[in-house]
Amino acid sequence: MIILVVNAGSSSLKYQLINMEDESVIAKGNCDRIGIDGHLSHKTASGVKVEKDCDFPTHAEAFSCLVDALTTGEGAVISSMDEISAVGHRVVQGAEVFTKTTLVTDEIIEKIDELRELAPVHNHGHALALWACRKILPNVPQVVVFDTAFHQTIPQKAFMYGFPYEDYEQFHVRKYGFHGTSHRFVTAKLAEIMGKDLKDLKVVSCHLGNGSSITAVQDGKSVDTTMGFTPLDGVLMGTRCGAVDPSAVTYVAGKHGFGVSEMDTYMNKKSGMLGISGVSSDFRDLDAAVADGNARAALAKDMFNLSVKKIIGSYVAEMGGVDAIIFTAGVGENDRSVRWDVCEHLEYLGIKIDPEKNKYRGKQMDISIDWARVRVLVIPTNEELMIAKDTERLVNEAKAQ
Ligand code: AMP
């Protein structure tokens, strides 16, 4: 079965064509600058690259261009879209409406669009891509996979904020959590590697990248996570401040004379590792700056590592123990100094990583010392493959009915 995975944003449409026989990527690319002008970058598994400027007034033109790139010209990998069995879409916000992966109907797209108030940057873009896909490939089943769905198992005592209850009821203000597809992928992989049922494991899954979130998984379910109502909450991130005292937000806004949207930009784009270091949001740049003796870059890394360590401790307390810790995403998979500092001095919890094993990067492996009671693993994430697997499963189930 060949599955097209689509990750649409407000002005971009990333895609991967995946062959489920061997889970290989046949081609991938990005339609960028939708609504501005338009650019396509397309790459095949055999290394053919196509770059072209296009006209993308809406997601529909971008989707047509993607279809052309896959079926015609030097980057073609299939002869017609009939070879595609289904399309799987990533959707950021499913709120309390969507608790699992869902087959697409017109009503489902309308509902996703209605949730745009809770995810202004993302959900409308998803809906536009879904309409475009439905129009261009009317006979191909589509499936939506939600970033928030995995976290719908979080108990109410952990997802509520301390605002008046009526505002939860009226405005749906609560913790939703994000990166659910990634946490689901790596925890399932962990169970496979450990030869155990995920239901029998207590896991802290650390998705550390440009955006970072940490999730506590118990009985095979997400029981708490660091991102909240939006992906701004939790640990320090590349350009996001993470959790801060809400009164500091109103105070700083007053001092700068910022309105709501300027403050939003300040917290989402100018803070975090970039804001603290004054160097970069990219951990590779920060590591280089630390090596050059840059004190603020070192402070940013120390703050990041401490914020992750504190969450691990709190999740161990929440779950009453831990069997495994996972490091994934760009930083978690690659930055050995982060993994080392986060896990340092946690021996009393049974956590100790092996400095030799920790030298590797980007590779699936158990990096804990042999005697450690808690296993610490690096597991590369693959959200696209998870979306493709969900899509395949749902389409097969629908066929069987
Ligand atoms: P992601 O958002 O998962 O793509 O992760 C992006 C982050 O991973 C960036 O901050 C990169 O600097 C970081 N990253 C990627 N490779 C490395 C590496 N070799 N060492 C340190 N950080 C890395």
XYZ file of C-alpha atoms and ligand atoms in Angstrom:
424
model
C 0.000 0.000 0.000
C 1.290 3.482 -0.914
C 0.236 6.286 1.438
C 0.630 10.021 0.999
C 1.252 11.838 4.285
C 0.404 15.538 4.333
C 1.459 18.056 6.961
C -0.189 21.353 6.055
C 0.490 24.649 7.748
C -1.007 28.052 7.140
C 1.331 28.741 4.202
C 3.054 25.425 3.527
C 2.204 21.857 2.639
C 4.841 19.231 3.424
C 4.387 15.720 2.087
C 5.894 12.254 2.097
C 4.977 9.334 -0.105
C 5.497 6.126 1.875
C 5.575 2.535 0.658
C 4.068 0.549 3.523
C 5.558 -2.733 2.241
C 8.955 -1.756 3.618
C 8.030 1.561 5.295
C 10.355 3.405 2.922
C 9.958 7.016 1.776
C 9.510 7.073 -2.011
C 9.544 10.868 -2.306
C 9.061 13.898 -0.122
C 8.800 17.626 -0.476
C 7.309 20.916 0.494
C 4.975 23.388 -1.221
C 5.923 26.633 0.429
C 4.791 30.282 0.385
C 1.094 29.499 -0.219
C -0.885 32.726 -0.472
C 2.312 34.702 -1.155
C 3.769 33.356 -4.409
C 4.759 29.687 -4.268
C 7.748 27.357 -4.310
C 8.037 23.591 -4.645
C 10.947 21.495 -3.330
C 10.660 17.829 -4.230
C 13.112 14.976 -3.697
C 12.898 11.308 -4.613
C 14.471 8.335 -2.836
C 16.823 7.921 -5.800
C 18.141 11.454 -5.229
C 16.365 13.412 -7.985
C 15.684 16.951 -6.774
C 13.127 19.333 -8.264
C 12.957 23.001 -7.252
C 10.550 25.357 -8.930
C 8.789 28.653 -8.355
C 5.027 28.317 -8.694
C 1.813 30.211 -8.231
C 0.007 29.042 -5.071
C -2.857 31.460 -4.364
C -4.418 28.730 -2.156
C -3.725 25.236 -0.828
C -5.621 23.805 -3.839
C -2.973 24.965 -6.340
C -0.222 23.707 -4.033
C -1.917 20.312 -3.818
C -2.231 20.119 -7.639
C 1.450 20.957 -7.940
C 2.350 18.191 -5.496
C 0.295 15.742 -7.585
C 2.176 16.874 -10.716
C 5.541 16.520 -8.991
C 4.738 12.941 -7.965
C 3.330 11.862 -11.353
C 5.116 13.842 -14.082
C 8.539 15.166 -14.962
C 11.938 14.017 -13.741
C 10.830 13.720 -10.105
C 7.908 11.414 -10.942
C 7.726 8.299 -8.762
C 4.267 6.979 -9.674
C 2.445 7.007 -12.998
C -0.897 8.133 -11.604
C -2.477 9.073 -8.284
C -4.539 5.855 -8.597
C -1.480 4.133 -7.150
C -2.072 5.942 -3.872
C -4.333 3.997 -1.523
C -4.966 6.756 1.026
C -3.878 10.150 2.316
C -3.016 10.703 5.983
C -3.109 14.275 7.298
C -1.460 15.618 10.419
C -3.825 17.874 12.375
C -2.472 19.878 15.307
C -5.601 20.537 17.375
C -8.374 17.998 17.857
C -9.408 19.422 21.250
C -11.914 17.294 23.189
C -13.782 16.511 19.970
C -11.261 14.084 18.478
C -9.790 11.427 20.726
C -8.460 9.212 17.960
C -7.444 8.957 14.324
C -10.514 9.493 12.139
C -11.692 8.883 8.548
C -12.430 12.169 6.785
C -15.893 13.318 5.757
C -17.089 16.842 4.919
C -18.450 17.160 8.482
C -15.066 16.187 9.932
C -13.302 18.902 7.906
C -15.864 21.477 9.034
C -15.317 20.452 12.654
C -11.521 20.738 12.287
C -11.976 24.223 10.836
C -14.295 25.184 13.700
C -11.510 24.335 16.130
C -9.303 26.979 14.522
C -9.946 29.332 17.412
C -7.893 26.979 19.581
C -5.051 26.684 17.015
C -5.157 29.824 14.876
C -1.903 29.147 13.031
C -2.659 25.554 12.131
C -6.211 24.220 11.923
C -7.496 26.425 9.132
C -4.494 25.434 6.982
C -5.270 21.771 7.678
C -8.902 22.287 6.642
C -7.876 24.031 3.406
C -5.506 21.181 2.532
C -8.216 18.624 3.334
C -10.741 20.353 1.026
C -8.128 20.596 -1.722
C -7.240 16.933 -1.383
C -10.896 15.897 -1.380
C -11.487 17.890 -4.560
C -8.440 16.663 -6.446
C -8.554 13.039 -5.216
C -12.301 12.515 -4.582
C -12.069 8.730 -4.557
C -9.042 8.347 -2.314
C -9.814 7.845 1.401
C -8.382 10.452 3.730
C -7.537 10.098 7.374
C -6.741 12.724 10.037
C -4.245 12.072 12.824
C -4.318 14.554 15.711
C -1.314 15.796 17.717
C -3.600 16.187 20.721
C -5.455 12.848 20.550
C -2.846 10.810 22.458
C -3.182 13.187 25.400
C -6.965 12.905 25.718
C -6.367 10.211 28.355
C -4.800 12.747 30.745
C -6.970 12.850 33.881
C -8.897 16.022 34.613
C -6.847 16.818 37.729
C -3.792 17.032 35.453
C -5.316 18.906 32.505
C -7.197 21.657 34.350
C -5.795 25.121 34.956
C -6.503 27.043 38.137
C -8.880 29.433 36.353
C -12.592 29.575 37.261
C -14.260 26.305 36.220
C -16.805 28.158 34.070
C -14.006 29.255 31.746
C -13.014 25.656 31.147
C -16.646 24.909 30.303
C -17.242 28.013 28.192
C -13.873 28.643 26.540
C -12.371 25.130 26.696
C -9.245 26.508 28.350
C -7.252 23.480 29.520
C -4.106 21.539 28.806
C -4.345 19.703 25.470
C -0.740 18.674 24.887
C 0.979 18.275 21.527
C 3.572 16.029 19.780
C 1.172 13.151 20.573
C 2.001 11.292 17.368
C 5.708 11.384 18.187
C 5.225 10.280 21.805
C 2.950 7.481 20.612
C 5.499 6.344 18.020
C 8.516 6.252 20.347
C 6.701 4.658 23.290
C 5.329 1.903 21.017
C 8.863 1.385 19.690
C 10.205 1.250 23.246
C 7.795 -1.547 24.180
C 8.849 -3.433 21.040
C 12.570 -3.002 21.874
C 12.078 -4.020 25.512
C 9.872 -6.955 24.502
C 7.157 -5.793 26.892
C 3.579 -4.597 26.726
C 3.532 -0.780 26.970
C 0.724 -1.212 29.511
C 3.280 -2.711 31.930
C 5.739 0.194 31.652
C 6.032 3.625 33.245
C 7.728 5.866 30.723
C 8.917 9.469 30.491
C 9.121 10.384 26.810
C 11.284 13.471 26.099
C 10.653 14.927 22.631
C 13.380 17.578 22.577
C 13.722 19.574 19.387
C 13.147 23.125 18.332
C 9.823 22.663 20.093
C 10.015 20.340 23.092
C 7.513 18.401 25.131
C 7.766 15.668 27.722
C 5.044 13.115 28.364
C 4.392 10.671 31.195
C 3.021 7.390 29.844
C 1.484 4.866 32.213
C -0.732 1.848 31.411
C 0.011 2.625 27.749
C -1.651 6.040 28.074
C -0.529 9.636 28.303
C -1.175 10.727 31.900
C 0.536 14.112 31.776
C 2.454 16.257 29.336
C 4.280 19.579 29.427
C 2.737 21.482 26.516
C -0.596 22.942 27.438
C -3.424 24.923 25.894
C -0.881 25.784 23.195
C 2.630 24.485 22.395
C 4.138 27.400 24.364
C 3.950 25.784 27.795
C 6.453 23.466 29.461
C 10.214 23.348 29.120
C 12.334 26.099 27.594
C 12.390 25.827 23.772
C 14.295 27.174 20.777
C 12.430 30.481 20.673
C 9.593 29.809 23.165
C 9.804 30.743 26.837
C 8.007 27.669 28.173
C 6.331 27.898 31.578
C 6.686 31.273 33.325
C 4.772 33.059 36.058
C 1.684 34.466 34.239
C 2.122 37.724 36.171
C 5.560 38.160 34.588
C 3.768 38.186 31.208
C 1.435 41.040 32.120
C 4.312 42.927 33.804
C 6.671 42.666 30.795
C 3.845 43.541 28.384
C 3.204 46.690 30.433
C 6.891 47.643 30.523
C 7.307 47.245 26.744
C 3.869 48.630 25.972
C 3.063 45.403 24.092
C -0.418 44.434 22.987
C -1.609 40.815 22.900
C -0.117 39.920 19.543
C 3.254 41.586 20.244
C 3.457 39.717 23.530
C 2.574 36.517 21.698
C 5.490 37.083 19.310
C 7.807 37.933 22.220
C 6.999 34.674 24.026
C 6.890 32.423 20.956
C 9.618 33.826 18.714
C 12.033 35.936 20.755
C 12.404 33.982 23.992
C 13.745 30.557 24.932
C 17.265 29.525 23.948
C 17.478 32.426 21.485
C 16.326 35.042 23.965
C 18.565 33.832 26.786
C 21.713 33.208 24.742
C 21.363 36.084 22.283
C 23.145 33.675 19.904
C 20.712 31.250 18.300
C 17.788 28.921 18.852
C 19.710 26.092 17.226
C 21.415 23.727 19.672
C 24.352 23.159 17.314
C 25.103 26.894 17.303
C 24.684 26.973 21.063
C 27.081 24.050 21.551
C 29.648 25.862 19.394
C 29.147 29.075 21.392
C 29.514 27.186 24.693
C 32.776 25.684 23.394
C 33.923 29.254 22.647
C 33.212 30.220 26.260
C 29.948 32.120 25.693
C 28.433 32.382 29.187
C 24.875 33.181 28.062
C 24.805 30.214 25.680
C 25.975 28.040 28.577
C 23.249 29.525 30.793
C 20.589 28.773 28.163
C 21.714 25.147 27.963
C 21.850 24.844 31.750
C 18.334 26.265 32.011
C 17.052 23.886 29.337
C 18.652 20.837 30.937
C 17.354 21.770 34.368
C 13.827 22.305 33.063
C 13.867 18.797 31.531
C 15.346 17.213 34.679
C 12.692 18.832 36.873
C 9.899 17.439 34.709
C 11.370 13.935 34.783
C 11.410 14.118 38.589
C 7.848 15.350 38.764
C 6.577 12.685 36.361
C 8.322 9.935 38.317
C 6.464 11.254 41.362
C 3.186 11.391 39.428
C 3.501 7.822 38.145
C 4.979 6.402 41.354
C 8.099 5.219 39.530
C 9.660 4.908 36.092
C 10.923 2.027 33.970
C 12.274 3.897 30.959
C 13.184 7.340 29.714
C 13.173 8.107 26.006
C 15.121 10.855 24.256
C 13.864 11.744 20.799
C 13.699 14.533 18.141
C 16.591 16.713 16.921
C 18.101 17.547 20.299
C 17.138 14.361 22.142
C 18.551 12.153 19.398
C 21.717 14.133 18.799
C 22.846 16.306 21.682
C 24.795 14.065 24.040
C 25.548 16.904 26.478
C 21.811 17.473 27.004
C 21.217 13.765 27.691
C 24.187 13.613 30.051
C 23.299 16.724 32.056
C 19.600 15.831 32.275
C 20.350 12.353 33.649
C 23.255 13.345 35.895
C 22.716 12.770 39.644
C 19.562 10.727 39.097
C 21.196 7.481 40.298
C 18.915 7.477 43.330
C 16.016 6.938 40.902
C 17.894 4.077 39.198
C 18.904 6.270 36.238
C 22.529 6.218 35.031
C 23.685 6.593 31.469
C 26.891 5.093 30.063
C 29.213 7.835 28.740
C 30.529 5.510 26.010
C 27.063 4.570 24.717
C 25.959 8.193 25.005
C 28.611 9.221 22.439
C 26.459 7.964 19.567
C 23.874 10.201 17.989
C 20.817 9.820 15.787
C 20.797 6.097 16.413
C 18.291 3.868 18.201
C 20.014 2.519 21.293
C 19.861 1.859 25.015
C 22.389 4.270 26.519
C 21.972 3.283 30.159
C 24.718 1.587 32.125
C 24.182 -2.179 32.340
C 23.225 -2.235 36.041
C 20.799 0.711 35.859
C 17.253 -0.230 36.893
C 15.736 2.388 34.589
C 16.478 2.011 30.879
C 17.347 5.219 29.029
C 16.914 4.959 25.265
C 17.484 7.150 22.265
C 14.699 6.407 19.778
C 14.521 8.431 16.542
C 10.984 9.642 16.048
C 9.035 9.266 12.808
C 5.712 11.085 12.937
C 5.078 10.631 9.214
C 5.420 6.856 9.475
C 3.080 6.824 12.467
C 0.504 8.808 10.456
C 0.936 6.410 7.516
C 0.508 3.375 9.797
C -2.645 4.829 11.369
C -3.985 5.618 7.903
C -3.284 2.123 6.610
C -4.963 0.551 9.650
C -8.080 2.701 9.421
C -8.484 2.218 5.671
C -8.112 -1.552 6.067
C -10.662 -1.563 8.897
C -13.107 0.438 6.776
C -12.630 -1.984 3.864
C -13.253 -4.977 6.121
C -16.615 -3.595 7.277
P 13.694 19.216 15.498
O 12.777 20.336 15.883
O 13.303 17.894 16.086
O 13.966 19.147 14.022
O 15.111 19.562 16.170
C 15.843 20.685 15.814
C 16.926 20.917 16.842
O 17.793 19.777 16.897
C 17.803 22.112 16.511
O 17.963 22.933 17.644
C 19.115 21.476 16.150
O 20.190 22.272 16.503
C 19.105 20.230 17.007
N 20.120 19.301 16.503
C 20.131 18.652 15.315
N 21.312 17.969 15.179
C 22.032 18.215 16.286
C 23.343 17.811 16.744
N 24.111 17.033 16.023
N 23.753 18.256 17.949
C 22.989 19.079 18.680
N 21.753 19.489 18.320
C 21.283 19.063 17.139
